[in-house]
Amino acid sequence: MPTSTLSINEDEKKLIVSAYRRLLRSLKSKANKEDKKNIRVAYEMAVEAHSQQRRKSGEPYILHPIEVARICVQEIGLGPTAVICALLHDVVEDTPVTLEEIHQKFGEKITMIVDGLTKLDGLYSGENPQAENFRKVVSTLVKDVRVVLIKMADRLHNLRTIGSMPRHKQLKIAAETSYIYGPLAHRLGLYNVKTEYQDLCMKITEPDTYFEIAKKLKETKIGRDKYIREFIKPLKKSLSELKVEYRINGRPKSISSIWNKICLLYT
Protein backbone atom coordinates (compact mmCIF):
# COMPACT_ATOMS: atom_id res chain seq x y z
CA MET A 1 0.00 0.00 0.00
CA PRO A 2 1.27 3.51 -0.79
CA THR A 3 1.78 6.08 1.92
CA SER A 4 0.80 9.76 1.78
CA THR A 5 3.58 12.32 1.56
CA LEU A 6 4.55 15.62 -0.03
CA SER A 7 4.43 16.14 -3.79
CA ILE A 8 7.27 14.91 -5.97
CA ASN A 9 10.26 17.18 -6.55
CA GLU A 10 11.89 18.19 -9.84
CA ASP A 11 14.47 15.38 -9.85
CA GLU A 12 11.74 12.83 -9.25
CA LYS A 13 9.66 14.32 -12.07
CA LYS A 14 12.60 13.73 -14.42
CA LEU A 15 12.86 10.15 -13.14
CA ILE A 16 9.16 9.58 -13.82
CA VAL A 17 9.36 11.03 -17.33
CA SER A 18 12.39 8.84 -18.04
CA ALA A 19 10.52 5.73 -16.87
CA TYR A 20 7.53 6.66 -19.03
CA ARG A 21 9.72 7.15 -22.12
CA ARG A 22 11.31 3.76 -21.47
CA LEU A 23 7.81 2.27 -21.42
CA LEU A 24 6.93 3.92 -24.74
CA ARG A 25 10.14 2.61 -26.33
CA SER A 26 9.22 -0.90 -25.24
CA LEU A 27 5.95 -0.67 -27.18
CA LYS A 28 7.69 0.01 -30.50
CA SER A 29 5.21 -0.81 -33.28
CA LYS A 30 2.54 -2.37 -31.03
CA ALA A 31 0.63 0.89 -30.50
CA ASN A 32 -1.26 2.91 -33.11
CA LYS A 33 -2.11 6.60 -32.88
CA GLU A 34 -5.26 6.03 -30.79
CA ASP A 35 -3.44 3.62 -28.47
CA LYS A 36 -0.70 6.18 -27.85
CA LYS A 37 -3.30 8.83 -27.08
CA ASN A 38 -5.08 6.59 -24.56
CA ILE A 39 -1.79 5.54 -22.97
CA ARG A 40 -0.90 9.20 -22.50
CA VAL A 41 -4.31 9.91 -20.91
CA ALA A 42 -3.89 6.90 -18.59
CA TYR A 43 -0.37 7.99 -17.66
CA GLU A 44 -1.48 11.54 -16.83
CA MET A 45 -4.42 10.24 -14.80
CA ALA A 46 -2.16 7.88 -12.85
CA VAL A 47 0.50 10.55 -12.24
CA GLU A 48 -2.13 12.92 -10.87
CA ALA A 49 -3.88 10.26 -8.79
CA HIS A 50 -0.64 8.98 -7.19
CA SER A 51 1.07 12.38 -6.90
CA GLN A 52 0.83 12.42 -3.08
CA GLN A 53 1.91 8.80 -2.61
CA ARG A 54 5.20 6.99 -2.16
CA ARG A 55 6.22 3.38 -1.87
CA LYS A 56 7.77 1.95 1.30
CA SER A 57 11.17 2.53 -0.30
CA GLY A 58 10.45 6.27 -0.46
CA GLU A 59 10.28 6.53 -4.25
CA PRO A 60 7.25 8.12 -5.98
CA TYR A 61 4.49 5.53 -6.21
CA ILE A 62 3.80 6.22 -9.88
CA LEU A 63 7.09 4.51 -10.79
CA HIS A 64 5.48 1.21 -9.79
CA PRO A 65 2.57 1.18 -12.28
CA ILE A 66 4.86 2.48 -15.03
CA GLU A 67 7.25 -0.41 -14.43
CA VAL A 68 4.40 -2.92 -14.22
CA ALA A 69 3.24 -1.68 -17.63
CA ARG A 70 6.75 -2.13 -19.04
CA ILE A 71 6.95 -5.69 -17.68
CA CYS A 72 3.60 -6.44 -19.35
CA VAL A 73 5.03 -5.44 -22.72
CA GLN A 74 8.66 -6.54 -22.62
CA GLU A 75 8.56 -9.62 -20.40
CA ILE A 76 5.04 -11.00 -20.88
CA GLY A 77 4.27 -9.83 -24.42
CA LEU A 78 1.05 -7.90 -23.86
CA GLY A 79 -0.11 -4.89 -25.86
CA PRO A 80 -1.49 -1.35 -25.48
CA THR A 81 -4.70 -2.31 -23.65
CA ALA A 82 -2.69 -4.04 -20.92
CA VAL A 83 -0.39 -1.00 -20.68
CA ILE A 84 -3.36 1.30 -20.04
CA CYS A 85 -4.77 -1.07 -17.41
CA ALA A 86 -1.38 -1.55 -15.75
CA LEU A 87 -0.93 2.21 -15.43
CA LEU A 88 -4.34 2.41 -13.78
CA HIS A 89 -4.28 -0.83 -11.79
CA ASP A 90 -4.04 0.82 -8.34
CA VAL A 91 -5.96 4.07 -8.85
CA VAL A 92 -9.41 2.79 -7.86
CA GLU A 93 -8.21 1.03 -4.70
CA ASP A 94 -5.71 3.64 -3.51
CA THR A 95 -6.92 7.02 -4.84
CA PRO A 96 -10.19 8.96 -5.27
CA VAL A 97 -10.45 7.91 -8.95
CA THR A 98 -13.60 5.85 -9.59
CA LEU A 99 -14.52 3.16 -12.07
CA GLU A 100 -17.08 5.56 -13.51
CA GLU A 101 -14.33 8.02 -14.40
CA ILE A 102 -12.30 5.27 -16.04
CA HIS A 103 -15.36 4.13 -17.99
CA GLN A 104 -15.98 7.65 -19.26
CA LYS A 105 -12.42 8.00 -20.55
CA PHE A 106 -11.61 4.48 -21.76
CA GLY A 107 -14.80 2.47 -22.18
CA GLU A 108 -16.06 -0.91 -21.03
CA LYS A 109 -13.07 -3.17 -21.74
CA ILE A 110 -10.51 -1.13 -19.79
CA THR A 111 -12.99 -0.64 -16.94
CA MET A 112 -13.66 -4.37 -16.69
CA ILE A 113 -9.96 -5.23 -16.51
CA VAL A 114 -9.16 -2.49 -13.96
CA ASP A 115 -12.15 -3.63 -11.87
CA GLY A 116 -10.83 -7.20 -11.99
CA LEU A 117 -7.39 -6.06 -10.85
CA THR A 118 -8.94 -4.05 -8.00
CA LYS A 119 -10.88 -7.10 -6.83
CA LEU A 120 -7.77 -9.29 -6.99
CA ASP A 121 -5.93 -6.79 -4.79
CA GLY A 122 -8.74 -7.09 -2.27
CA LEU A 123 -8.24 -10.84 -1.91
CA TYR A 124 -5.17 -10.50 0.26
CA SER A 125 -6.38 -8.00 2.82
CA GLY A 126 -7.98 -10.63 5.02
CA GLU A 127 -7.18 -14.13 6.17
CA ASN A 128 -8.77 -16.04 3.29
CA PRO A 129 -7.32 -19.54 2.81
CA GLN A 130 -4.88 -19.69 -0.09
CA ALA A 131 -6.94 -22.34 -1.87
CA GLU A 132 -9.91 -19.96 -1.96
CA ASN A 133 -7.67 -17.15 -3.20
CA PHE A 134 -6.38 -19.44 -5.93
CA ARG A 135 -9.93 -20.28 -7.03
CA LYS A 136 -10.83 -16.59 -7.26
CA VAL A 137 -7.70 -15.76 -9.23
CA VAL A 138 -8.35 -18.58 -11.70
CA SER A 139 -11.98 -17.49 -12.09
CA THR A 140 -10.80 -14.17 -13.55
CA LEU A 141 -9.27 -16.07 -16.48
CA VAL A 142 -12.78 -16.66 -17.79
CA LYS A 143 -13.44 -12.92 -18.17
CA ASP A 144 -10.08 -11.78 -19.53
CA VAL A 145 -6.72 -13.48 -19.09
CA ARG A 146 -5.05 -10.06 -19.08
CA VAL A 147 -6.36 -9.46 -15.55
CA VAL A 148 -4.20 -12.29 -14.24
CA LEU A 149 -1.24 -11.48 -16.51
CA ILE A 150 -1.14 -7.84 -15.36
CA LYS A 151 -1.43 -9.01 -11.76
CA MET A 152 1.50 -11.35 -12.36
CA ALA A 153 3.56 -8.42 -13.66
CA ASP A 154 2.53 -6.43 -10.57
CA ARG A 155 3.63 -9.29 -8.31
CA LEU A 156 6.94 -9.62 -10.18
CA HIS A 157 7.79 -5.95 -9.67
CA ASN A 158 6.74 -6.10 -6.02
CA LEU A 159 9.08 -9.06 -5.48
CA ARG A 160 11.94 -7.28 -7.23
CA THR A 161 11.53 -4.29 -4.91
CA ILE A 162 10.47 -6.08 -1.74
CA GLY A 163 13.53 -5.18 0.34
CA SER A 164 11.87 -2.23 2.09
CA MET A 165 8.95 -4.36 3.34
CA PRO A 166 8.86 -5.83 6.88
CA ARG A 167 10.09 -9.41 7.13
CA HIS A 168 6.67 -10.89 7.97
CA LYS A 169 5.10 -9.26 4.91
CA GLN A 170 7.90 -10.52 2.70
CA LEU A 171 7.23 -14.07 3.90
CA LYS A 172 3.48 -13.68 3.30
CA ILE A 173 4.02 -12.39 -0.24
CA ALA A 174 6.49 -15.20 -0.96
CA ALA A 175 3.98 -17.80 0.25
CA GLU A 176 1.19 -16.34 -1.92
CA THR A 177 3.49 -16.23 -4.92
CA SER A 178 4.66 -19.82 -4.50
CA TYR A 179 1.11 -21.12 -4.05
CA ILE A 180 -0.76 -19.01 -6.61
CA TYR A 181 1.33 -17.14 -9.15
CA GLY A 182 4.21 -19.57 -9.65
CA PRO A 183 1.92 -22.44 -10.75
CA LEU A 184 -0.11 -20.04 -12.91
CA ALA A 185 3.00 -18.77 -14.67
CA HIS A 186 3.96 -22.39 -15.38
CA ARG A 187 0.50 -23.27 -16.73
CA LEU A 188 0.46 -20.19 -18.95
CA GLY A 189 3.89 -20.93 -20.39
CA LEU A 190 5.63 -17.97 -18.77
CA TYR A 191 8.66 -19.98 -17.72
CA ASN A 192 11.02 -17.04 -17.26
CA VAL A 193 8.49 -15.38 -14.97
CA LYS A 194 7.95 -18.63 -13.06
CA THR A 195 11.72 -19.08 -12.60
CA GLU A 196 12.18 -15.54 -11.34
CA TYR A 197 9.25 -15.98 -8.95
CA GLN A 198 10.93 -19.10 -7.54
CA ASP A 199 14.33 -17.45 -7.21
CA LEU A 200 12.97 -14.30 -5.56
CA CYS A 201 10.84 -16.32 -3.16
CA MET A 202 13.84 -18.46 -2.23
CA LYS A 203 15.85 -15.28 -1.65
CA ILE A 204 13.20 -14.36 0.95
CA THR A 205 12.63 -17.72 2.59
CA GLU A 206 16.16 -19.22 2.36
CA PRO A 207 18.47 -16.19 2.08
CA ASP A 208 21.66 -17.90 3.32
CA THR A 209 21.32 -20.78 0.88
CA TYR A 210 20.32 -18.45 -1.95
CA PHE A 211 23.36 -16.22 -1.59
CA GLU A 212 25.72 -19.19 -1.12
CA ILE A 213 24.60 -20.72 -4.43
CA ALA A 214 24.67 -17.30 -6.15
CA LYS A 215 28.25 -16.79 -4.97
CA LYS A 216 29.36 -20.18 -6.28
CA LEU A 217 27.68 -19.55 -9.64
CA LYS A 218 29.53 -16.26 -9.93
CA GLU A 219 32.86 -17.87 -9.02
CA THR A 220 32.46 -20.63 -11.63
CA LYS A 221 30.92 -18.53 -14.43
CA ILE A 222 34.02 -18.36 -16.65
CA GLY A 223 34.53 -22.12 -16.51
CA ARG A 224 30.88 -22.89 -17.13
CA ASP A 225 30.66 -20.51 -20.09
CA LYS A 226 33.75 -22.14 -21.64
CA TYR A 227 32.24 -25.61 -21.14
CA ILE A 228 29.01 -24.56 -22.86
CA ARG A 229 30.89 -23.05 -25.81
CA GLU A 230 32.95 -26.21 -26.25
CA PHE A 231 29.85 -28.40 -25.97
CA ILE A 232 27.97 -26.39 -28.60
CA LYS A 233 30.86 -26.15 -31.09
CA PRO A 234 30.51 -29.67 -32.67
CA LEU A 235 26.72 -29.31 -32.75
CA LYS A 236 27.03 -26.10 -34.75
CA LYS A 237 29.49 -27.74 -37.12
CA SER A 238 27.19 -30.68 -37.82
CA LEU A 239 24.12 -28.51 -38.28
CA SER A 240 25.98 -26.14 -40.60
CA GLU A 241 27.03 -29.06 -42.78
CA LEU A 242 23.36 -30.08 -43.03
CA LYS A 243 22.54 -26.51 -44.16
CA VAL A 244 19.60 -26.13 -41.80
CA GLU A 245 18.57 -23.09 -39.82
CA TYR A 246 19.22 -23.46 -36.10
CA ARG A 247 19.72 -21.66 -32.84
CA ILE A 248 21.51 -23.16 -29.87
CA ASN A 249 21.55 -21.53 -26.47
CA GLY A 250 23.10 -22.63 -23.21
CA ARG A 251 22.17 -21.29 -19.82
CA PRO A 252 22.83 -22.15 -16.15
CA LYS A 253 20.03 -23.57 -14.06
CA SER A 254 18.27 -21.09 -11.81
CA ILE A 255 19.30 -20.87 -8.17
CA SER A 256 16.02 -22.32 -6.94
CA SER A 257 16.25 -25.20 -9.43
CA ILE A 258 19.80 -26.01 -8.32
CA TRP A 259 18.65 -26.06 -4.70
CA ASN A 260 15.72 -28.34 -5.54
CA LYS A 261 18.10 -30.79 -7.24
CA ILE A 262 20.40 -30.73 -4.21
CA CYS A 263 17.48 -31.42 -1.90
CA LEU A 264 16.37 -34.38 -4.06
CA LEU A 265 19.83 -35.93 -3.79
CA TYR A 266 19.55 -36.04 0.00
CA THR A 267 15.96 -37.26 0.33
GROMACS .gro file of C-alpha atoms in nm:
model
  267
    1MET     CA    1   0.000   0.000   0.000
    2PRO     CA    2   0.127   0.351  -0.079
    3THR     CA    3   0.178   0.608   0.192
    4SER     CA    4   0.080   0.976   0.178
    5THR     CA    5   0.358   1.232   0.156
    6LEU     CA    6   0.455   1.562  -0.003
    7SER     CA    7   0.443   1.614  -0.379
    8ILE     CA    8   0.727   1.491  -0.597
    9ASN     CA    9   1.026   1.718  -0.655
   10GLU     CA   10   1.189   1.819  -0.984
   11ASP     CA   11   1.447   1.538  -0.985
   12GLU     CA   12   1.174   1.283  -0.925
   13LYS     CA   13   0.966   1.432  -1.207
   14LYS     CA   14   1.260   1.373  -1.442
   15LEU     CA   15   1.286   1.015  -1.314
   16ILE     CA   16   0.916   0.958  -1.382
   17VAL     CA   17   0.936   1.103  -1.733
   18SER     CA   18   1.239   0.884  -1.804
   19ALA     CA   19   1.052   0.573  -1.687
   20TYR     CA   20   0.753   0.666  -1.903
   21ARG     CA   21   0.972   0.715  -2.212
   22ARG     CA   22   1.131   0.376  -2.147
   23LEU     CA   23   0.781   0.227  -2.142
   24LEU     CA   24   0.693   0.392  -2.474
   25ARG     CA   25   1.014   0.261  -2.633
   26SER     CA   26   0.922  -0.090  -2.524
   27LEU     CA   27   0.595  -0.067  -2.718
   28LYS     CA   28   0.769   0.001  -3.050
   29SER     CA   29   0.521  -0.081  -3.328
   30LYS     CA   30   0.254  -0.237  -3.103
   31ALA     CA   31   0.063   0.089  -3.050
   32ASN     CA   32  -0.126   0.291  -3.311
   33LYS     CA   33  -0.211   0.660  -3.288
   34GLU     CA   34  -0.526   0.603  -3.079
   35ASP     CA   35  -0.344   0.362  -2.847
   36LYS     CA   36  -0.070   0.618  -2.785
   37LYS     CA   37  -0.330   0.883  -2.708
   38ASN     CA   38  -0.508   0.659  -2.456
   39ILE     CA   39  -0.179   0.554  -2.297
   40ARG     CA   40  -0.090   0.920  -2.250
   41VAL     CA   41  -0.431   0.991  -2.091
   42ALA     CA   42  -0.389   0.690  -1.859
   43TYR     CA   43  -0.037   0.799  -1.766
   44GLU     CA   44  -0.148   1.154  -1.683
   45MET     CA   45  -0.442   1.024  -1.480
   46ALA     CA   46  -0.216   0.788  -1.285
   47VAL     CA   47   0.050   1.055  -1.224
   48GLU     CA   48  -0.213   1.292  -1.087
   49ALA     CA   49  -0.388   1.026  -0.879
   50HIS     CA   50  -0.064   0.898  -0.719
   51SER     CA   51   0.107   1.238  -0.690
   52GLN     CA   52   0.083   1.242  -0.308
   53GLN     CA   53   0.191   0.880  -0.261
   54ARG     CA   54   0.520   0.699  -0.216
   55ARG     CA   55   0.622   0.338  -0.187
   56LYS     CA   56   0.777   0.195   0.130
   57SER     CA   57   1.117   0.253  -0.030
   58GLY     CA   58   1.045   0.627  -0.046
   59GLU     CA   59   1.028   0.653  -0.425
   60PRO     CA   60   0.725   0.812  -0.598
   61TYR     CA   61   0.449   0.553  -0.621
   62ILE     CA   62   0.380   0.622  -0.988
   63LEU     CA   63   0.709   0.451  -1.079
   64HIS     CA   64   0.548   0.121  -0.979
   65PRO     CA   65   0.257   0.118  -1.228
   66ILE     CA   66   0.486   0.248  -1.503
   67GLU     CA   67   0.725  -0.041  -1.443
   68VAL     CA   68   0.440  -0.292  -1.422
   69ALA     CA   69   0.324  -0.168  -1.763
   70ARG     CA   70   0.675  -0.213  -1.904
   71ILE     CA   71   0.695  -0.569  -1.768
   72CYS     CA   72   0.360  -0.644  -1.935
   73VAL     CA   73   0.503  -0.544  -2.272
   74GLN     CA   74   0.866  -0.654  -2.262
   75GLU     CA   75   0.856  -0.962  -2.040
   76ILE     CA   76   0.504  -1.100  -2.088
   77GLY     CA   77   0.427  -0.983  -2.442
   78LEU     CA   78   0.105  -0.790  -2.386
   79GLY     CA   79  -0.011  -0.489  -2.586
   80PRO     CA   80  -0.149  -0.135  -2.548
   81THR     CA   81  -0.470  -0.231  -2.365
   82ALA     CA   82  -0.269  -0.404  -2.092
   83VAL     CA   83  -0.039  -0.100  -2.068
   84ILE     CA   84  -0.336   0.130  -2.004
   85CYS     CA   85  -0.477  -0.107  -1.741
   86ALA     CA   86  -0.138  -0.155  -1.575
   87LEU     CA   87  -0.093   0.221  -1.543
   88LEU     CA   88  -0.434   0.241  -1.378
   89HIS     CA   89  -0.428  -0.083  -1.179
   90ASP     CA   90  -0.404   0.082  -0.834
   91VAL     CA   91  -0.596   0.407  -0.885
   92VAL     CA   92  -0.941   0.279  -0.786
   93GLU     CA   93  -0.821   0.103  -0.470
   94ASP     CA   94  -0.571   0.364  -0.351
   95THR     CA   95  -0.692   0.702  -0.484
   96PRO     CA   96  -1.019   0.896  -0.527
   97VAL     CA   97  -1.045   0.791  -0.895
   98THR     CA   98  -1.360   0.585  -0.959
   99LEU     CA   99  -1.452   0.316  -1.207
  100GLU     CA  100  -1.708   0.556  -1.351
  101GLU     CA  101  -1.433   0.802  -1.440
  102ILE     CA  102  -1.230   0.527  -1.604
  103HIS     CA  103  -1.536   0.413  -1.799
  104GLN     CA  104  -1.598   0.765  -1.926
  105LYS     CA  105  -1.242   0.800  -2.055
  106PHE     CA  106  -1.161   0.448  -2.176
  107GLY     CA  107  -1.480   0.247  -2.218
  108GLU     CA  108  -1.606  -0.091  -2.103
  109LYS     CA  109  -1.307  -0.317  -2.174
  110ILE     CA  110  -1.051  -0.113  -1.979
  111THR     CA  111  -1.299  -0.064  -1.694
  112MET     CA  112  -1.366  -0.437  -1.669
  113ILE     CA  113  -0.996  -0.523  -1.651
  114VAL     CA  114  -0.916  -0.249  -1.396
  115ASP     CA  115  -1.215  -0.363  -1.187
  116GLY     CA  116  -1.083  -0.720  -1.199
  117LEU     CA  117  -0.739  -0.606  -1.085
  118THR     CA  118  -0.894  -0.405  -0.800
  119LYS     CA  119  -1.088  -0.710  -0.683
  120LEU     CA  120  -0.777  -0.929  -0.699
  121ASP     CA  121  -0.593  -0.679  -0.479
  122GLY     CA  122  -0.874  -0.709  -0.227
  123LEU     CA  123  -0.824  -1.084  -0.191
  124TYR     CA  124  -0.517  -1.050   0.026
  125SER     CA  125  -0.638  -0.800   0.282
  126GLY     CA  126  -0.798  -1.063   0.502
  127GLU     CA  127  -0.718  -1.413   0.617
  128ASN     CA  128  -0.877  -1.604   0.329
  129PRO     CA  129  -0.732  -1.954   0.281
  130GLN     CA  130  -0.488  -1.969  -0.009
  131ALA     CA  131  -0.694  -2.234  -0.187
  132GLU     CA  132  -0.991  -1.996  -0.196
  133ASN     CA  133  -0.767  -1.715  -0.320
  134PHE     CA  134  -0.638  -1.944  -0.593
  135ARG     CA  135  -0.993  -2.028  -0.703
  136LYS     CA  136  -1.083  -1.659  -0.726
  137VAL     CA  137  -0.770  -1.576  -0.923
  138VAL     CA  138  -0.835  -1.858  -1.170
  139SER     CA  139  -1.198  -1.749  -1.209
  140THR     CA  140  -1.080  -1.417  -1.355
  141LEU     CA  141  -0.927  -1.607  -1.648
  142VAL     CA  142  -1.278  -1.666  -1.779
  143LYS     CA  143  -1.344  -1.292  -1.817
  144ASP     CA  144  -1.008  -1.178  -1.953
  145VAL     CA  145  -0.672  -1.348  -1.909
  146ARG     CA  146  -0.505  -1.006  -1.908
  147VAL     CA  147  -0.636  -0.946  -1.555
  148VAL     CA  148  -0.420  -1.229  -1.424
  149LEU     CA  149  -0.124  -1.148  -1.651
  150ILE     CA  150  -0.114  -0.784  -1.536
  151LYS     CA  151  -0.143  -0.901  -1.176
  152MET     CA  152   0.150  -1.135  -1.236
  153ALA     CA  153   0.356  -0.842  -1.366
  154ASP     CA  154   0.253  -0.643  -1.057
  155ARG     CA  155   0.363  -0.929  -0.831
  156LEU     CA  156   0.694  -0.962  -1.018
  157HIS     CA  157   0.779  -0.595  -0.967
  158ASN     CA  158   0.674  -0.610  -0.602
  159LEU     CA  159   0.908  -0.906  -0.548
  160ARG     CA  160   1.194  -0.728  -0.723
  161THR     CA  161   1.153  -0.429  -0.491
  162ILE     CA  162   1.047  -0.608  -0.174
  163GLY     CA  163   1.353  -0.518   0.034
  164SER     CA  164   1.187  -0.223   0.209
  165MET     CA  165   0.895  -0.436   0.334
  166PRO     CA  166   0.886  -0.583   0.688
  167ARG     CA  167   1.009  -0.941   0.713
  168HIS     CA  168   0.667  -1.089   0.797
  169LYS     CA  169   0.510  -0.926   0.491
  170GLN     CA  170   0.790  -1.052   0.270
  171LEU     CA  171   0.723  -1.407   0.390
  172LYS     CA  172   0.348  -1.368   0.330
  173ILE     CA  173   0.402  -1.239  -0.024
  174ALA     CA  174   0.649  -1.520  -0.096
  175ALA     CA  175   0.398  -1.780   0.025
  176GLU     CA  176   0.119  -1.634  -0.192
  177THR     CA  177   0.349  -1.623  -0.492
  178SER     CA  178   0.466  -1.982  -0.450
  179TYR     CA  179   0.111  -2.112  -0.405
  180ILE     CA  180  -0.076  -1.901  -0.661
  181TYR     CA  181   0.133  -1.714  -0.915
  182GLY     CA  182   0.421  -1.957  -0.965
  183PRO     CA  183   0.192  -2.244  -1.075
  184LEU     CA  184  -0.011  -2.004  -1.291
  185ALA     CA  185   0.300  -1.877  -1.467
  186HIS     CA  186   0.396  -2.239  -1.538
  187ARG     CA  187   0.050  -2.327  -1.673
  188LEU     CA  188   0.046  -2.019  -1.895
  189GLY     CA  189   0.389  -2.093  -2.039
  190LEU     CA  190   0.563  -1.797  -1.877
  191TYR     CA  191   0.866  -1.998  -1.772
  192ASN     CA  192   1.102  -1.704  -1.726
  193VAL     CA  193   0.849  -1.538  -1.497
  194LYS     CA  194   0.795  -1.863  -1.306
  195THR     CA  195   1.172  -1.908  -1.260
  196GLU     CA  196   1.218  -1.554  -1.134
  197TYR     CA  197   0.925  -1.598  -0.895
  198GLN     CA  198   1.093  -1.910  -0.754
  199ASP     CA  199   1.433  -1.745  -0.721
  200LEU     CA  200   1.297  -1.430  -0.556
  201CYS     CA  201   1.084  -1.632  -0.316
  202MET     CA  202   1.384  -1.846  -0.223
  203LYS     CA  203   1.585  -1.528  -0.165
  204ILE     CA  204   1.320  -1.436   0.095
  205THR     CA  205   1.263  -1.772   0.259
  206GLU     CA  206   1.616  -1.922   0.236
  207PRO     CA  207   1.847  -1.619   0.208
  208ASP     CA  208   2.166  -1.790   0.332
  209THR     CA  209   2.132  -2.078   0.088
  210TYR     CA  210   2.032  -1.845  -0.195
  211PHE     CA  211   2.336  -1.622  -0.159
  212GLU     CA  212   2.572  -1.919  -0.112
  213ILE     CA  213   2.460  -2.072  -0.443
  214ALA     CA  214   2.467  -1.730  -0.615
  215LYS     CA  215   2.825  -1.679  -0.497
  216LYS     CA  216   2.936  -2.018  -0.628
  217LEU     CA  217   2.768  -1.955  -0.964
  218LYS     CA  218   2.953  -1.626  -0.993
  219GLU     CA  219   3.286  -1.787  -0.902
  220THR     CA  220   3.246  -2.063  -1.163
  221LYS     CA  221   3.092  -1.853  -1.443
  222ILE     CA  222   3.402  -1.836  -1.665
  223GLY     CA  223   3.453  -2.212  -1.651
  224ARG     CA  224   3.088  -2.289  -1.713
  225ASP     CA  225   3.066  -2.051  -2.009
  226LYS     CA  226   3.375  -2.214  -2.164
  227TYR     CA  227   3.224  -2.561  -2.114
  228ILE     CA  228   2.901  -2.456  -2.286
  229ARG     CA  229   3.089  -2.305  -2.581
  230GLU     CA  230   3.295  -2.621  -2.625
  231PHE     CA  231   2.985  -2.840  -2.597
  232ILE     CA  232   2.797  -2.639  -2.860
  233LYS     CA  233   3.086  -2.615  -3.109
  234PRO     CA  234   3.051  -2.967  -3.267
  235LEU     CA  235   2.672  -2.931  -3.275
  236LYS     CA  236   2.703  -2.610  -3.475
  237LYS     CA  237   2.949  -2.774  -3.712
  238SER     CA  238   2.719  -3.068  -3.782
  239LEU     CA  239   2.412  -2.851  -3.828
  240SER     CA  240   2.598  -2.614  -4.060
  241GLU     CA  241   2.703  -2.906  -4.278
  242LEU     CA  242   2.336  -3.008  -4.303
  243LYS     CA  243   2.254  -2.651  -4.416
  244VAL     CA  244   1.960  -2.613  -4.180
  245GLU     CA  245   1.857  -2.309  -3.982
  246TYR     CA  246   1.922  -2.346  -3.610
  247ARG     CA  247   1.972  -2.166  -3.284
  248ILE     CA  248   2.151  -2.316  -2.987
  249ASN     CA  249   2.155  -2.153  -2.647
  250GLY     CA  250   2.310  -2.263  -2.321
  251ARG     CA  251   2.217  -2.129  -1.982
  252PRO     CA  252   2.283  -2.215  -1.615
  253LYS     CA  253   2.003  -2.357  -1.406
  254SER     CA  254   1.827  -2.109  -1.181
  255ILE     CA  255   1.930  -2.087  -0.817
  256SER     CA  256   1.602  -2.232  -0.694
  257SER     CA  257   1.625  -2.520  -0.943
  258ILE     CA  258   1.980  -2.601  -0.832
  259TRP     CA  259   1.865  -2.606  -0.470
  260ASN     CA  260   1.572  -2.834  -0.554
  261LYS     CA  261   1.810  -3.079  -0.724
  262ILE     CA  262   2.040  -3.073  -0.421
  263CYS     CA  263   1.748  -3.142  -0.190
  264LEU     CA  264   1.637  -3.438  -0.406
  265LEU     CA  265   1.983  -3.593  -0.379
  266TYR     CA  266   1.955  -3.604   0.000
  267THR     CA  267   1.596  -3.726   0.033
   0.00000   0.00000   0.00000
